[in-house]
XYZ file of C-alpha atoms in Angstrom:
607
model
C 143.833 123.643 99.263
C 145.161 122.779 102.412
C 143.099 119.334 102.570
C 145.207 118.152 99.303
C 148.522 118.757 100.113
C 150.592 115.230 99.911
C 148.040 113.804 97.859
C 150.230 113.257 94.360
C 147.150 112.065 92.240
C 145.496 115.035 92.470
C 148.878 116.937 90.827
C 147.100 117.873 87.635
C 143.618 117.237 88.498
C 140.959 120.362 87.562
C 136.925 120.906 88.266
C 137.299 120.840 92.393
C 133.400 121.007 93.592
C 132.739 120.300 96.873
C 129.936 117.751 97.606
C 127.535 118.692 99.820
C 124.598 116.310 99.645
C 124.759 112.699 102.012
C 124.612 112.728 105.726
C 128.848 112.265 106.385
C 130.179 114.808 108.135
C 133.687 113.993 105.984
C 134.689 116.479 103.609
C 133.363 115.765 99.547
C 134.770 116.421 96.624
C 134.359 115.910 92.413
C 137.295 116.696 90.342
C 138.760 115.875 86.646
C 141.979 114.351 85.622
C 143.259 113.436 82.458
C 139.382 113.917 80.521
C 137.963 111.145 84.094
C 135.726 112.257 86.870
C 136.837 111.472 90.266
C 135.305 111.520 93.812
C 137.578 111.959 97.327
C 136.369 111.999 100.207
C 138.919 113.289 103.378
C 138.269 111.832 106.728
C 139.629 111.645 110.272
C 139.514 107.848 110.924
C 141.415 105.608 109.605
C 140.692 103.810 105.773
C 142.263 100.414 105.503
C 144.649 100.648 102.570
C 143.579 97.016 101.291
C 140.408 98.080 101.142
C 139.733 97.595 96.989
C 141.209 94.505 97.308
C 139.175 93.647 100.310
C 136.064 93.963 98.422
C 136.329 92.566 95.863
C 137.391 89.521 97.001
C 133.813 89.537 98.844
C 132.392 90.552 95.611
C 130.507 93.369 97.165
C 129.862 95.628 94.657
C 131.530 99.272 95.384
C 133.214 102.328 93.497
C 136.577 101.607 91.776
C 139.287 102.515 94.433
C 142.361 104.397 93.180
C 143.995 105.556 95.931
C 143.875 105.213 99.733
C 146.590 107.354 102.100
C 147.060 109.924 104.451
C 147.908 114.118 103.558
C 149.791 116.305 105.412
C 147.810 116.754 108.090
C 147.411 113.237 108.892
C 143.785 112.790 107.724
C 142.540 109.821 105.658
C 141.762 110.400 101.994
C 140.293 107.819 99.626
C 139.918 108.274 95.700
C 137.335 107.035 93.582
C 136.045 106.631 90.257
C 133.144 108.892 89.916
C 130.340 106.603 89.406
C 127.686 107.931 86.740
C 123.936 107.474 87.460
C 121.372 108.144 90.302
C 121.432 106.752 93.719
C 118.826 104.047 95.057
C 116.606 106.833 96.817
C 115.412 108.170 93.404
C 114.005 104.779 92.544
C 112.047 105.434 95.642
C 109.652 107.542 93.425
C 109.467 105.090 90.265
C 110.024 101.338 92.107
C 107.566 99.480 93.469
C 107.751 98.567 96.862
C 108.944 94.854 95.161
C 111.056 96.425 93.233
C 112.868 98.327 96.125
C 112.841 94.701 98.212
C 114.797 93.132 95.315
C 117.239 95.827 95.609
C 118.129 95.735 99.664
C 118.551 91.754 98.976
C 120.423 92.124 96.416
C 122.838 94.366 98.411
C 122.274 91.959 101.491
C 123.269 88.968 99.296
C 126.193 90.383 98.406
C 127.267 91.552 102.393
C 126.126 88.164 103.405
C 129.558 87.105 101.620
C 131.680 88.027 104.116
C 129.369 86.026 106.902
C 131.469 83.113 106.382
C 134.658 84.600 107.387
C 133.428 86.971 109.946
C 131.290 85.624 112.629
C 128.577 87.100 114.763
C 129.978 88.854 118.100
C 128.040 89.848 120.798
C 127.381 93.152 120.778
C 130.823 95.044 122.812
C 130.644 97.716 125.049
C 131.641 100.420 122.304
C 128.792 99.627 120.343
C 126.430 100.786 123.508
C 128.404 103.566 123.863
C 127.440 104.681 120.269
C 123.768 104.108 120.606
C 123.522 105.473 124.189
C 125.008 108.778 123.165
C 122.565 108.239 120.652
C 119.421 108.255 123.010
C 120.821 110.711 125.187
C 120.866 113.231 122.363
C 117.380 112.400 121.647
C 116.527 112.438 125.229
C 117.619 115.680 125.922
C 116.209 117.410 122.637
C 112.833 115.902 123.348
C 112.847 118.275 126.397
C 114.444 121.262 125.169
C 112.209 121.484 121.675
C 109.141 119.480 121.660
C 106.805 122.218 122.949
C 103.061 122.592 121.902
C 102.625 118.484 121.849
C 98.904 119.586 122.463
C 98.493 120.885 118.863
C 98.487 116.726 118.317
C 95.534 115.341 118.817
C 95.604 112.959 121.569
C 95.600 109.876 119.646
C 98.616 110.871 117.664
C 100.292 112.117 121.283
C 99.627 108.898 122.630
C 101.667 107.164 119.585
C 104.542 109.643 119.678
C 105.149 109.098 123.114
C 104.478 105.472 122.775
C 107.821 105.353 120.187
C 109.611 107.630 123.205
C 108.579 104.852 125.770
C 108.945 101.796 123.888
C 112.980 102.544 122.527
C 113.917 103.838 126.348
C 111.962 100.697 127.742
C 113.766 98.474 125.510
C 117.054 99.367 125.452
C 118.298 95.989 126.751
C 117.283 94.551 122.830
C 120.184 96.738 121.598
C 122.195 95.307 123.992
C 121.425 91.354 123.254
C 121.669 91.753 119.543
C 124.181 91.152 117.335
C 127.904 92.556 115.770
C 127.553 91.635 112.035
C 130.306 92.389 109.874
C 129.937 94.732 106.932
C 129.114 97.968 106.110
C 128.038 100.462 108.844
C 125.628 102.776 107.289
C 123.348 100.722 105.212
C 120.714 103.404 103.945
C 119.873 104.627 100.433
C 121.507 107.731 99.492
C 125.013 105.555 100.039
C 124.091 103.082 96.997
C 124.096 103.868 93.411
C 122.121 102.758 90.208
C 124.608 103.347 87.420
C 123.461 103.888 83.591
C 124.659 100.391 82.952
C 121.900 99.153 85.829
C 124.211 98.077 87.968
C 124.039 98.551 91.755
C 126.979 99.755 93.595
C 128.313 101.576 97.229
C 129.428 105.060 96.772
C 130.141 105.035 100.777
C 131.526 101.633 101.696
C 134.967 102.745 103.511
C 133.924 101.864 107.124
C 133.634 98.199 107.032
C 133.815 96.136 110.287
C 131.437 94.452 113.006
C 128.434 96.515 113.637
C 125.392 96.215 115.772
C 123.096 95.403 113.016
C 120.277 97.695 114.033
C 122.510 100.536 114.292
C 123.945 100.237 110.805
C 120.589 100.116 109.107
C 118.830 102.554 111.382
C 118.869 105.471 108.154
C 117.271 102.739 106.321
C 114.422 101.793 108.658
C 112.656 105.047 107.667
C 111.978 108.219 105.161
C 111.392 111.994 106.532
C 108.559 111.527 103.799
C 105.458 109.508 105.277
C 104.781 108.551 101.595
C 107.880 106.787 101.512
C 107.732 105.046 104.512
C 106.711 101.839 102.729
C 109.545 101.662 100.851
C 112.307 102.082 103.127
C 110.413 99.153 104.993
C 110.976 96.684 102.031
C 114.534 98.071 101.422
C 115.513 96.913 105.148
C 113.097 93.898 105.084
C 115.124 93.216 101.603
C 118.447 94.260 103.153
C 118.069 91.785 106.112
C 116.864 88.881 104.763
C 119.529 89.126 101.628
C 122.325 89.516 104.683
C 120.779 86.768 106.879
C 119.363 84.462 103.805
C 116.104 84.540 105.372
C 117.393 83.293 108.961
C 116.932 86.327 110.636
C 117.582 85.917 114.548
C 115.201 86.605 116.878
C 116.938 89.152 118.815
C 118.443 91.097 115.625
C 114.175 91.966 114.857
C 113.959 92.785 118.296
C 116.777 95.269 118.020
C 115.330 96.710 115.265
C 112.025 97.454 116.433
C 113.954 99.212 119.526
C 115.808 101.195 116.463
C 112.398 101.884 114.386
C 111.109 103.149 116.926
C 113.668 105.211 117.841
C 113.900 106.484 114.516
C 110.105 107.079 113.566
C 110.022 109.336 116.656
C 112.818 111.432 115.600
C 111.404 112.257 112.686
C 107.825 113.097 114.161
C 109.800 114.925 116.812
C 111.517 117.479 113.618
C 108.089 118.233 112.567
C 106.902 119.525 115.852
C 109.801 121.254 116.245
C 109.201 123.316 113.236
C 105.151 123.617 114.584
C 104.538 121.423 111.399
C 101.975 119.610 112.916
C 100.118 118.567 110.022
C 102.901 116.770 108.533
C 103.418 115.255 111.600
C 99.811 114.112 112.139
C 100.144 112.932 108.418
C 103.333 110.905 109.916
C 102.136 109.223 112.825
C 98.919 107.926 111.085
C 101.257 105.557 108.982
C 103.349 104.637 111.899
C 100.366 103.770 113.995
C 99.707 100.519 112.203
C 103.166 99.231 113.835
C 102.362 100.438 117.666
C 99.557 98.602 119.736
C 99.299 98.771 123.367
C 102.345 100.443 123.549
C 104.752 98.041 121.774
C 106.225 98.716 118.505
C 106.256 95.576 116.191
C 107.337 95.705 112.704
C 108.166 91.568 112.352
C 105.092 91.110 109.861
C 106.093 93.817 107.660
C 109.983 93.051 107.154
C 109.566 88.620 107.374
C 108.663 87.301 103.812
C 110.090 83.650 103.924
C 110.955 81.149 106.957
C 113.210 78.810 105.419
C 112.166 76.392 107.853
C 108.910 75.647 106.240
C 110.128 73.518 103.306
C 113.049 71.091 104.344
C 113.992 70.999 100.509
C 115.359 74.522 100.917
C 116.662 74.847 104.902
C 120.016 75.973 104.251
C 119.681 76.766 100.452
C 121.926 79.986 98.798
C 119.086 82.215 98.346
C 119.512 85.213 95.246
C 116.872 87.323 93.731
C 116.180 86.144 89.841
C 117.212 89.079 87.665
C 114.726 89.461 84.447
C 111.225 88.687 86.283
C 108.482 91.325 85.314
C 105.736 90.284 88.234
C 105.114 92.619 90.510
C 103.782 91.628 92.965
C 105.618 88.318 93.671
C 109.192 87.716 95.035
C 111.076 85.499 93.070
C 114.316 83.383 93.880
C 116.624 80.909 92.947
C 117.652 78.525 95.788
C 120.634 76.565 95.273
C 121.443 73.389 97.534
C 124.709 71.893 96.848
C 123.883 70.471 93.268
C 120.147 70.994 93.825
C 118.816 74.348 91.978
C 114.933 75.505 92.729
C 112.863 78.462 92.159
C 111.067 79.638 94.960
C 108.205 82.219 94.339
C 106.656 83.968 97.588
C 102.910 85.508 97.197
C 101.081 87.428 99.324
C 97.045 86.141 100.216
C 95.905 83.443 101.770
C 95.674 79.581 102.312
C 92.752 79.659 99.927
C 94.223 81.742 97.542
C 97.225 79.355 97.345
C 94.583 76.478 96.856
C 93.390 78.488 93.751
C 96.405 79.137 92.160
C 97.408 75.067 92.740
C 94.354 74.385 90.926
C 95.251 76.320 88.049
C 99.283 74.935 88.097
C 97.557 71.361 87.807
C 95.140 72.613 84.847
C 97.764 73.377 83.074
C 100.077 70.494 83.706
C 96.853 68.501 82.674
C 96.659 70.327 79.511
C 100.286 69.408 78.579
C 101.374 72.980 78.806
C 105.222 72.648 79.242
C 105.817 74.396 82.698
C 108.368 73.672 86.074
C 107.437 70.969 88.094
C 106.018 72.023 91.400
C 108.193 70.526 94.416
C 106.223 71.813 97.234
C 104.124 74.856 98.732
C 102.661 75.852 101.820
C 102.548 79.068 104.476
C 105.842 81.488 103.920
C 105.434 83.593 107.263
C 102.196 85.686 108.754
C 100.749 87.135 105.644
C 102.511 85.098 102.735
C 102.624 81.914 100.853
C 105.266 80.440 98.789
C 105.463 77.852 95.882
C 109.134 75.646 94.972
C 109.173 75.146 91.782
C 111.573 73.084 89.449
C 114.712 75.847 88.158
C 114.556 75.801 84.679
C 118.443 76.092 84.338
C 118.447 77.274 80.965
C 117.683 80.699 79.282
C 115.292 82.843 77.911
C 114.677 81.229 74.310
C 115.346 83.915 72.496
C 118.943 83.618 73.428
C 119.451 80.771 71.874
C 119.194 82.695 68.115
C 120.812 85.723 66.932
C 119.058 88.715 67.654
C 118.389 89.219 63.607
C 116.913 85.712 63.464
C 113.287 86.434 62.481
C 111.746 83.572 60.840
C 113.511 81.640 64.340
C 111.662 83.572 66.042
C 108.264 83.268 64.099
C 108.938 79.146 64.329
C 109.083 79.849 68.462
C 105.889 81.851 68.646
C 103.920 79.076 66.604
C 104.876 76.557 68.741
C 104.086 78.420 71.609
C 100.239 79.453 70.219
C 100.120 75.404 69.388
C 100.708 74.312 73.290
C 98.429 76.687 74.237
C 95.436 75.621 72.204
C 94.410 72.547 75.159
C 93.344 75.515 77.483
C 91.382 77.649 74.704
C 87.985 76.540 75.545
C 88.661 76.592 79.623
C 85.737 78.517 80.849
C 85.784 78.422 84.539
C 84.922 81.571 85.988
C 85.046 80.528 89.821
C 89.161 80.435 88.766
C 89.798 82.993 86.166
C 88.549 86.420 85.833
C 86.875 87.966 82.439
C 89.228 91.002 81.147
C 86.056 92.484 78.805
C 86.357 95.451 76.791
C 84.466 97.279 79.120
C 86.925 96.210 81.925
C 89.914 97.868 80.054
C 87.756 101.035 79.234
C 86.876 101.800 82.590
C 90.835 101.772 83.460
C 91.628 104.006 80.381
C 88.927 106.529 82.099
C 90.670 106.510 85.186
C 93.871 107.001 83.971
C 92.688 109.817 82.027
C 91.254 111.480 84.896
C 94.310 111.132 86.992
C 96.872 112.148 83.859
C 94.226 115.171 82.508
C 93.485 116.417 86.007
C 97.181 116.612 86.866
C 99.697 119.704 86.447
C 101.329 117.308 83.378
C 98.733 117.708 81.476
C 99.887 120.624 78.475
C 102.206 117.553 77.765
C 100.206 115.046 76.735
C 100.196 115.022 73.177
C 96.550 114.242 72.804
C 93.728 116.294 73.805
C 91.400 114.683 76.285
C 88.549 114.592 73.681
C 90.538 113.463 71.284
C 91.999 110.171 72.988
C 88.023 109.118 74.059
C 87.546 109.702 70.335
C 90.317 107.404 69.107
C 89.524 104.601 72.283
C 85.699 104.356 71.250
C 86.735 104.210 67.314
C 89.664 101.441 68.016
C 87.610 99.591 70.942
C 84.775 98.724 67.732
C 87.434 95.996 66.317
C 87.077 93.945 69.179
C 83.405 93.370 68.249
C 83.905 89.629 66.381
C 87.104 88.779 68.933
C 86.097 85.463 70.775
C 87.220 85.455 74.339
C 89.401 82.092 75.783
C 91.932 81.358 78.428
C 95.210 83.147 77.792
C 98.630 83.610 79.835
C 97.958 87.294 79.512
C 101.913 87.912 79.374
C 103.985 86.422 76.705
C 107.066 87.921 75.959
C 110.140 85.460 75.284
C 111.609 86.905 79.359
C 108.679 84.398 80.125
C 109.498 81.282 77.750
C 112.648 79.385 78.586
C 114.918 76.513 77.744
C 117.288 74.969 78.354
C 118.495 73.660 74.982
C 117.449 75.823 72.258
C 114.908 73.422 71.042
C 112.328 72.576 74.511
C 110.700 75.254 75.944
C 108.601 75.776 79.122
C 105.913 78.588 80.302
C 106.924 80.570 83.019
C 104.812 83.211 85.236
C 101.639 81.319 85.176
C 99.944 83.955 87.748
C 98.362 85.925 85.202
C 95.854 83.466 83.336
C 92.409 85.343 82.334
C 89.442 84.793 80.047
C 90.057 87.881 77.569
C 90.898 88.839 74.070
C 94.431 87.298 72.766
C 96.219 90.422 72.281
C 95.907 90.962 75.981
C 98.869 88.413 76.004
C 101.213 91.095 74.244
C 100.284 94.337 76.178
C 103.598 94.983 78.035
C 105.072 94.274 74.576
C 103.245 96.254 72.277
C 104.181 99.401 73.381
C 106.963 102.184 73.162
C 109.601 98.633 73.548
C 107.759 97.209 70.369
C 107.577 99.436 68.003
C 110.762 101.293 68.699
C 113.569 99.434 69.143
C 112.700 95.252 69.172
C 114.754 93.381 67.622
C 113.912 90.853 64.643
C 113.483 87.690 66.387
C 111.052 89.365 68.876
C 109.245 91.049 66.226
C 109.239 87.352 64.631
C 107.486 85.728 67.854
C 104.932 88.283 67.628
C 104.126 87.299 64.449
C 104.499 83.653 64.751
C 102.305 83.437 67.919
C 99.422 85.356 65.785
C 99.598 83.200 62.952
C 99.277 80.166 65.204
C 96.160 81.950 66.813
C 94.721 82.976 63.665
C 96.226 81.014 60.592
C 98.937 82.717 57.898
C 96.795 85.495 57.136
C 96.251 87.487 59.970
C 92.593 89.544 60.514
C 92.099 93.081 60.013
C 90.273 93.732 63.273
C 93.695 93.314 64.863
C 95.241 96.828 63.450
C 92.656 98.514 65.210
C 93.139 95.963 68.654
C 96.797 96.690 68.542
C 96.385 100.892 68.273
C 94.034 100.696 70.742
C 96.629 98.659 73.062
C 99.159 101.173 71.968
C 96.662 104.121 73.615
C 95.999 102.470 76.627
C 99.881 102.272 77.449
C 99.951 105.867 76.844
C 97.071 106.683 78.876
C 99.504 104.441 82.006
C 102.048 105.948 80.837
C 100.429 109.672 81.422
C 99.237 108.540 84.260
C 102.586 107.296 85.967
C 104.194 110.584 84.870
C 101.379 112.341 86.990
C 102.043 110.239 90.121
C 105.852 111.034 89.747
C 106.583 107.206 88.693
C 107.487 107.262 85.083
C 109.501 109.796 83.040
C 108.470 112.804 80.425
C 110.718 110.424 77.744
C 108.027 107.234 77.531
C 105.331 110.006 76.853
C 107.656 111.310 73.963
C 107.412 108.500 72.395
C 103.949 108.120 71.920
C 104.436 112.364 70.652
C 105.994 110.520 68.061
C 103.288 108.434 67.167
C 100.682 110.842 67.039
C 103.296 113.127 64.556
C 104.014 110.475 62.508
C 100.004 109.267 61.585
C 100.734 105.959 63.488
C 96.985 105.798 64.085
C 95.564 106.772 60.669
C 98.147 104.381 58.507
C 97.739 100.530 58.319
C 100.020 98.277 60.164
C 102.481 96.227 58.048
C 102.168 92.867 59.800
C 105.256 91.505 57.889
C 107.701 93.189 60.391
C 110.236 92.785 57.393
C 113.812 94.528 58.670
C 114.766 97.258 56.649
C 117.997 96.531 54.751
């Protein structure tokens, strides 16, 4: 192929198959040498020939270069190793829109690297050129497709041209923003979640001073109104990560020229196509960000203004790996020798006041947790705790993973600390989790899961699973009800020496049955593949609850906790957020008798 001539690593190399998918117009391909997978890509601009060096002296995580040069022709190649997983847009459909946030900072963090090399330019004439061909394409498209705009009704007219108005009136905010340097084309399908869970660039060649608008404008918004949300915490994620929360004025100004911009190009597609239900469907989820004619999406992308707590103005922000809340953000700030965790919550003033309340109950009680430094207002919508950074680890890491009886020790001294708080009653702070409670969410879920097109593969008849809820929900007849974390796992007990340990996540605190504490842990995790010394905490943190021998009632309490992650499992799989193999699992169960035989509560390993 005449693309490959002078290019000696591919002498040898089998499999060609052209890549098609991304929005770069370069040239694609996959190919096999010597038993690897490779990926080249062959361009017409230049590729600096430093540039796997480059990065990775900036730590920014990227594809394994092997080779950069030039063929006969005189067009750029670069080689890389094929990287094995899914790319960031297909956790679109399972991620929350937390989840997606954590990612964009993560990949903002690491950009934000080269920030202290490369300074901020003012944005250069090129740079206008680029967006004001841009506009001009859009311009004259608007006027040679978007016919039938009466089909809209006239609110939703009003709002598309509103977009068309507000990114020609404010053209000037492209202008005054910034050159930040990094990678050009900051958007989903260019970053990759590999089977190891690590997050790397697949398209990372063009790296220089961009207007920072520009480069995330395919990451400001989804063809798909459903996943508009998303791609809103990926950039909000994305900017703060790059700008550690110190996100000039004029770079949000820019990019609410750019949304806009960008929202109306995709409205404009649908009526193009006389799809003007999609495109109704489109602009009512855009219309929340355009009043009176002006586009604002500040509130949405702004989580945290450092400037609120002096403690942390000028602090290394990262996101904390490992945290299962989700709804909060979570992050450890580092200050020269100064570490803190800062935890950022959506509700109100008197929400915060609430949750203070119940911090202090608990430091009261004795209840090893992290100091609290400080709190207060993070931005419009959103309030923040500081807490003390237990630099340590989860405790469980301080044993070998076979250690059982260390890890039956842990969970009694865990079910010990927490016996101050049993007889904490207050309903004006805590919420009851009854029986009834949990039923009515099983029914729901089984609506949604048996009502969906998954439904021949749910292992369970509907009937049946009502059958086996009402029979299993009878053991929690002589359970008493008292205050419990509602999540204990060893992720959310740490230390910092093997022997002290302190109570993390303390959002979750309810008035409810005590195996509500274990029901992200007794599940497909649990009773597949946990290892000993979890196993060992579970039992441990019973037989402090209960004494050495453990009730009865709890094999039925723990089957039915074991059906009603099924049943949000099922009903995840019909929403497209969770996968036919966590159903499977529980196939297994119901093959296999799990909830006709008794439950050996020993846990013993097999040998």
């Amino acid at each position: 192929m005449k693309d490959f001539e002078g290019i000696h690593f591919l002498e040898g190399a089998t499999d060609f198959e052209e890549c098609t998918g991304g929005y770069s117009s370069a040239k694609k391909y996959f190919f096999t040498k010597d038993g690897k997978r490779y990926f080249i890509k062959i361009k017409d601009s230049n590729i600096r020939s430093d540039i796997e060096e480059f990065l990775t002296s900036y730590s920014i995580p990227h594809a394994k270069v092997i080779e950069v040069g030039q063929n006969l022709d005189g067009f750029s190649f670069i080689i890389e190793e094929f990287v094995e997983g899914k790319d960031l847009f297909d956790q679109f459909f399972v991620k929350s829109t937390k989840g997606i946030y954590e990612y964009g900072f993560k990949l903002g963090e690491k950009y934000s690297n080269f920030r202290k090399d490369f300074k901020d330019k003012k944005v250069d004439k090129k740079a206008l050129e680029i967006f004001n061909e841009k506009h001009e394409r859009v311009e004259r498209e608007f006027d040679e497709r978007c016919k039938g705009l009466d089909k809209l009704t006239s609110k939703s007219k009003k709002t598309f041209l509103d977009l068309k108005d507000y990114f020609e009136n404010n053209l000037s905010d492209i202008k005054n923003s910034l050159m930040c340097f990094g990678c050009t084309d900051i958007k989903p399908k260019n970053f990759m979640i590999t089977n190891e869970n690590k997050l790397v660039a697949v398209d990372f060649e063009q790296i220089k001073h961009f207007e920072f608008s520009t480069a995330l404008r395919w990451g400001l918004v989804s063809g798909d109104a459903d996943l508009i949300e998303k791609y809103l915490s990926f950039s909000s994620g994305y900017m703060e990560g790059y700008f550690q929360f110190n996100v000039p004025e004029r770079v949000l100004s820019a990019i609410n020229c750019m949304f806009a911009m960008m929202a109306f190009r995709e409205i404009k597609k649908y009526i193009e196509k006389d799809n003007f239900e999609k495109a109704e469907k489109y602009i009512e989820i855009i219309e929340k960000y355009v009043k009176n004619g002006q586009v604002d999406i500040t509130e949405r992308l702004i989580n945290f203004k450092p400037n609120v707590c002096r403690l942390i103005k000028g602090a290394k922000f990262e996101v904390v790996d490992g945290s299962y809340d989700d709804h909060n953000l979570v992050f450890k700030c580092t200050k020269g020798h100064k570490k803190y965790f800062l935890k950022i919550m959506e509700g109100s003033e008197e929400k915060l006041g609430l949750r203070l309340k119940k911090y202090n109950i608990l430091a009261k009680s004795k209840i090893p947790t992290p100091k609290i430094y400080c709190s207060g207002k993070a931005s419009c919508e959103k309030m923040f705790v500081l807490f003390e950074f237990i630099d340590g680890k989860e405790w469980d890491k301080f044993f070998d993973e076979n250690d059982f009886e260390s890890g039956v020790k842990c969970g009694i001294k865990v079910a010990e600390a927490f016996k101050p708080i049993w007889e904490l009653k207050d309903e004006s702070l805590y919420h009851i989790v009854t029986i009834e409670d949990i039923m009515k969410k099983n029914y729901e879920n089984i609506e949604i899961a048996y009502s969906s097109n998954i439904k021949n593969q749910i292992p369970c008849d509907k009937k049946e699973i009502i059958k086996l809820l009402n029979k299993f929900k009878k053991h929690f007849k002589d359970e008493p009800m008292h205050l419990t974390h509602a999540d204990l796992k060893f992720a959310n007990v740490l230390s910092k020496t093997g022997e002290d340990f302190y109570i993390a996540d303390n959002e979750s605190y309810c008035i409810g049955y005590e195996i509500v504490n274990f029901r992200y842990n007794i599940s497909d995790k649990f009773f597949s593949n946990t290892t000993p010394i979890n196993k060992g905490f579970l039992k441990g943190y019973l037989q402090g609850v209960y004494g050495e021998k453990l009730p009865k009632r709890l094999d039925g309490q723990i089957k039915f906790v074991m059906l009603c992650c099924f049943l949000n499992h099922a009903k995840r799989m019909a929403i497209k957020k969770s996968d036919v193999k966590k159903i499977k699992f529980y196939k297994e169960l119901f093959d296999n008798g799990f909830y006709e035989k008794d439950i050996d509560w020993s846990f013993e390993v097999e040998k």
